[in-house]
Short mmCIF file of C-alpha atoms in Angstrom, two decimals:
data_model
loop_
_atom_site.label_atom_id
_atom_site.label_comp_id
_atom_site.label_asym_id
_atom_site.label_seq_id
_atom_site.Cartn_x
_atom_site.Cartn_y
_atom_site.Cartn_z
CA GLY A 1 49.51 -130.09 -160.24
CA ASP A 2 51.83 -133.14 -160.01
CA GLU A 3 54.50 -131.63 -162.36
CA ILE A 4 58.29 -132.31 -161.33
CA ILE A 5 60.22 -129.11 -161.62
CA ASP A 6 63.86 -128.66 -161.82
CA ASN A 7 63.92 -124.83 -162.08
CA ILE A 8 62.02 -122.05 -160.38
CA ARG A 9 64.15 -119.14 -161.32
CA PHE A 10 61.45 -117.54 -163.58
CA LEU A 11 58.39 -118.13 -161.25
CA ARG A 12 56.61 -115.11 -160.33
CA PHE A 13 55.35 -115.11 -156.67
CA HIS A 14 52.28 -113.69 -155.38
CA ASP A 15 52.58 -110.69 -152.82
CA ASP A 16 50.87 -112.49 -150.10
CA LEU A 17 52.95 -115.83 -150.33
CA VAL A 18 54.34 -116.65 -146.90
CA VAL A 19 55.69 -120.14 -147.39
CA LEU A 20 56.84 -121.73 -150.66
CA ARG A 21 57.44 -125.34 -150.48
CA VAL A 22 59.29 -127.37 -153.19
CA LYS A 23 59.79 -130.73 -151.51
CA TRP A 24 60.09 -133.64 -153.75
CA ASN A 25 61.20 -131.95 -156.93
CA LYS A 26 64.59 -131.85 -158.69
CA ILE A 27 65.81 -128.38 -157.96
CA ARG A 28 69.59 -128.20 -157.59
CA ILE A 29 70.71 -124.78 -158.22
CA LEU A 30 68.88 -121.92 -156.23
CA LYS A 31 70.54 -118.68 -155.40
CA GLU A 32 69.24 -116.63 -152.39
CA ASN A 33 70.12 -113.32 -153.69
CA GLU A 34 67.63 -113.96 -156.66
CA PHE A 35 64.74 -114.00 -153.99
CA GLU A 36 65.60 -111.11 -151.81
CA ARG A 37 63.01 -108.89 -153.28
CA HIS A 38 60.47 -111.69 -152.33
CA GLY A 39 61.39 -111.75 -148.68
CA ILE A 40 62.90 -115.26 -148.82
CA ILE A 41 65.07 -115.72 -145.74
CA ARG A 42 65.99 -119.23 -145.86
CA ILE A 43 66.64 -122.10 -148.26
CA SER A 44 67.33 -125.57 -146.86
CA HIS A 45 68.44 -128.64 -148.72
CA GLU A 46 69.96 -132.16 -148.42
CA ASN A 47 72.53 -133.69 -151.12
CA GLY A 48 71.47 -130.81 -153.40
CA ILE A 49 68.01 -131.54 -153.44
CA TYR A 50 66.08 -128.29 -151.96
CA GLU A 51 63.48 -129.31 -149.18
CA GLY A 52 61.92 -125.74 -148.73
CA VAL A 53 62.09 -122.21 -149.15
CA TYR A 54 60.94 -119.98 -146.28
CA MET A 55 59.48 -116.51 -146.53
CA ILE A 56 58.51 -113.56 -144.37
CA ARG A 57 56.28 -111.10 -145.43
CA ASN A 58 55.12 -107.63 -143.77
CA THR A 59 53.31 -109.40 -140.85
CA GLY A 60 56.85 -110.29 -139.49
CA PHE A 61 55.64 -113.75 -138.72
CA LEU A 62 58.32 -116.56 -138.81
CA PHE A 63 57.39 -120.13 -139.51
CA PHE A 64 59.34 -123.17 -139.81
CA LYS A 65 58.64 -126.40 -141.58
CA LYS A 66 59.44 -129.65 -140.07
CA ILE A 67 63.16 -130.02 -141.33
CA ALA A 68 65.15 -131.03 -138.16
CA SER A 69 67.12 -133.77 -139.89
CA ASN A 70 68.52 -131.50 -142.67
CA PHE A 71 68.54 -127.85 -141.22
CA GLU A 72 72.00 -126.25 -141.20
CA ASP A 73 73.50 -125.84 -137.70
CA SER A 74 73.67 -121.89 -138.04
CA LEU A 75 70.75 -119.62 -138.82
CA ASP A 76 70.99 -115.90 -139.37
CA LEU A 77 67.71 -114.15 -139.03
CA SER A 78 69.05 -110.78 -138.01
CA SER A 79 67.47 -107.44 -139.21
CA LYS A 80 64.38 -109.36 -140.76
CA ASN A 81 61.68 -107.10 -139.19
CA ILE A 82 60.43 -110.44 -137.21
CA GLN A 83 57.77 -109.74 -134.79
CA VAL A 84 56.58 -113.35 -133.87
CA ILE A 85 58.44 -116.53 -133.80
CA ASP A 86 56.09 -119.60 -134.21
CA LYS A 87 56.28 -122.74 -132.07
CA SER A 88 57.41 -124.59 -134.94
CA ILE A 89 60.90 -123.39 -134.10
CA LYS A 90 60.98 -126.52 -131.90
CA TYR A 91 61.83 -128.51 -135.00
CA LEU A 92 65.30 -127.00 -135.31
CA THR A 93 66.90 -129.38 -132.91
CA ASN A 94 70.13 -129.52 -134.71
CA LEU A 95 70.74 -125.78 -134.50
CA GLN A 96 73.92 -124.54 -132.71
CA ARG A 97 73.90 -120.84 -133.54
CA LEU A 98 70.84 -118.53 -133.85
CA TYR A 99 70.94 -114.88 -134.73
CA LEU A 100 67.74 -113.07 -134.12
CA ASN A 101 69.31 -109.56 -133.48
CA SER A 102 67.78 -106.34 -134.49
CA ASN A 103 64.24 -107.51 -135.01
CA TYR A 104 61.01 -106.64 -133.20
CA LEU A 105 60.57 -109.68 -130.94
CA LYS A 106 58.63 -109.22 -127.64
CA ALA A 107 58.95 -112.80 -126.43
CA LEU A 108 60.09 -116.11 -127.17
CA PRO A 109 57.96 -119.22 -127.40
CA LYS A 110 58.70 -121.98 -124.75
CA GLU A 111 59.72 -124.22 -127.70
CA ILE A 112 62.90 -122.42 -127.75
CA GLY A 113 63.89 -124.99 -124.94
CA ASN A 114 63.76 -127.78 -127.61
CA LEU A 115 66.88 -126.23 -129.39
CA THR A 116 69.04 -128.40 -126.91
CA ASN A 117 72.20 -128.24 -129.14
CA LEU A 118 72.29 -124.46 -129.26
CA GLN A 119 75.60 -122.86 -128.41
CA VAL A 120 75.08 -119.18 -129.37
CA LEU A 121 72.00 -117.42 -128.93
CA ASN A 122 71.92 -113.65 -130.24
CA LEU A 123 68.69 -111.61 -129.22
CA TYR A 124 70.49 -108.23 -129.22
CA ASN A 125 68.37 -105.29 -130.05
CA ASN A 126 64.73 -106.42 -129.72
CA GLN A 127 61.84 -105.54 -127.34
CA ILE A 128 61.83 -108.80 -125.17
CA THR A 129 60.67 -108.35 -121.65
CA GLU A 130 61.38 -111.79 -120.11
CA LEU A 131 62.61 -115.26 -121.19
CA PRO A 132 60.63 -118.28 -120.88
CA GLU A 133 61.60 -120.84 -118.14
CA THR A 134 62.46 -123.29 -120.87
CA ILE A 135 65.57 -121.33 -121.60
CA GLY A 136 67.07 -123.60 -119.04
CA ASN A 137 66.96 -126.43 -121.08
CA LEU A 138 69.77 -125.04 -123.32
CA THR A 139 72.32 -126.64 -121.30
CA PHE A 140 75.00 -126.44 -124.22
CA LEU A 141 74.74 -122.76 -124.43
CA GLN A 142 78.00 -120.86 -124.17
CA GLU A 143 77.20 -117.28 -125.52
CA SER A 144 73.91 -115.28 -125.04
CA TYR A 145 73.53 -111.80 -126.26
CA LEU A 146 70.58 -109.92 -124.77
CA SER A 147 71.59 -106.42 -124.68
CA TYR A 148 69.19 -103.61 -125.72
CA ASN A 149 66.04 -105.41 -124.80
CA ASN A 150 63.38 -104.62 -122.17
CA ILE A 151 64.21 -107.56 -119.81
CA LYS A 152 62.94 -107.06 -116.28
CA LYS A 153 63.89 -110.16 -114.71
CA LEU A 154 65.80 -113.44 -115.45
CA ALA A 155 64.28 -116.96 -115.22
CA ARG A 156 65.73 -118.99 -112.40
CA THR A 157 66.28 -121.70 -114.72
CA ILE A 158 69.28 -119.72 -116.06
CA GLY A 159 71.19 -121.45 -113.34
CA ASN A 160 71.02 -124.70 -115.57
CA LEU A 161 73.18 -123.07 -118.16
CA LEU A 162 76.57 -124.60 -116.83
CA ASN A 163 78.45 -123.97 -120.02
CA LEU A 164 77.62 -120.38 -120.45
CA LYS A 165 80.85 -118.08 -120.79
CA THR A 166 79.15 -114.89 -122.01
CA LEU A 167 76.07 -113.45 -120.69
CA ASN A 168 75.49 -109.92 -122.02
CA LEU A 169 72.28 -108.11 -120.45
CA TYR A 170 73.62 -104.69 -121.09
CA SER A 171 70.88 -102.03 -121.44
CA ASN A 172 67.80 -103.82 -120.19
CA GLN A 173 65.45 -103.16 -117.10
CA LEU A 174 66.83 -105.56 -114.58
CA THR A 175 66.48 -104.70 -110.82
CA GLU A 176 67.97 -107.71 -109.43
CA LEU A 177 69.55 -111.05 -110.36
CA PRO A 178 68.28 -114.60 -109.39
CA GLN A 179 70.45 -116.23 -106.82
CA GLU A 180 70.64 -119.25 -109.34
CA ILE A 181 73.10 -117.15 -111.34
CA GLU A 182 75.58 -118.40 -108.88
CA LYS A 183 75.78 -121.70 -110.41
CA LEU A 184 77.38 -120.48 -113.70
CA SER A 185 80.81 -121.42 -112.73
CA ASN A 186 82.31 -121.23 -116.37
CA LEU A 187 81.03 -117.57 -116.73
CA GLU A 188 83.80 -115.36 -118.00
CA TYR A 189 81.69 -112.07 -119.10
CA LEU A 190 78.63 -110.62 -117.67
CA GLY A 191 77.42 -107.39 -118.98
CA LEU A 192 75.05 -105.59 -116.71
CA SER A 193 75.68 -101.82 -117.40
CA GLN A 194 72.54 -99.68 -117.94
CA ASN A 195 69.94 -101.67 -115.96
CA LYS A 196 68.02 -100.79 -112.92
CA LEU A 197 70.22 -102.50 -110.29
CA THR A 198 70.37 -100.33 -106.98
CA ILE A 199 72.89 -102.44 -105.21
CA PHE A 200 75.73 -104.51 -106.37
CA PRO A 201 74.44 -108.31 -106.34
CA GLU A 202 76.28 -110.17 -103.90
CA VAL A 203 75.81 -113.39 -106.15
CA ILE A 204 78.40 -112.08 -108.54
CA GLY A 205 81.05 -112.59 -106.04
CA LYS A 206 80.53 -116.35 -106.36
CA LEU A 207 81.40 -116.37 -110.13
CA SER A 208 85.01 -117.70 -109.73
CA ASN A 209 85.63 -117.46 -113.40
CA LEU A 210 84.26 -113.85 -114.09
CA GLN A 211 86.98 -111.79 -115.97
CA TYR A 212 84.74 -109.01 -117.33
CA LEU A 213 81.75 -107.17 -115.64
#
C-alpha cells in the first residue's frame, strides 16, 4: 500500500524475492547482518535514508537499480555465487573499486565500460573467457586482477588503460598478447604464469616501468 514505514526488521521475505525496494520511506537503521539469511548483498542509502536493498537468490543473477548518484565508491560482491551481471551495472558510474572475485561469471556485459571512475577491478577466480572491448573505457583503472579464469585473448583496447599499474593474468588460456599492451607505460606488475604462451612476447620489453613479471 501507500503506508510509510520506518522499520523492516520484522518483515518476512518470500523465498523467491529478488529485489526489495524501500525508497521514499523513513528507514534509518538497517543492519546488513540481519538479512544475510535472505541473500541480501547490498544496502544503499543517502543521508541515513535507505534507497534500496539488493538481493541475489539461487539464480545467481545480479541486478542494480538506478542509484548512480548515491552509491558507495566501493562494492564487494566476492563469493556470492553470481553467474550473470545485468547491464544495469552501467548505473554505478561513481564506483572506484569493484570486487567480483570467486564467483561463476563467464562474461562481463559491455556496460562495464560505463564505470569510467573505476580504479580497482577484481575478477579473480571466475570462468571468464574474454573481456569486452569496452574495457578500454576504464582509463582510470590502476589494478586489474584476472587470474584463475579462462581468458583466451585480450581486447586490443586494453592499450587505452594508461594508468594501469597491476595486471594479473596468472592461470588463464592466453596464447599471445596484443601489441597494444606496449602502451601501458605505467605498468609495474604483469602476471603471466600458467598460460599457454609458447614464446616470450617481445612487446613486454617495451614496458619501461615493469618491475615484476
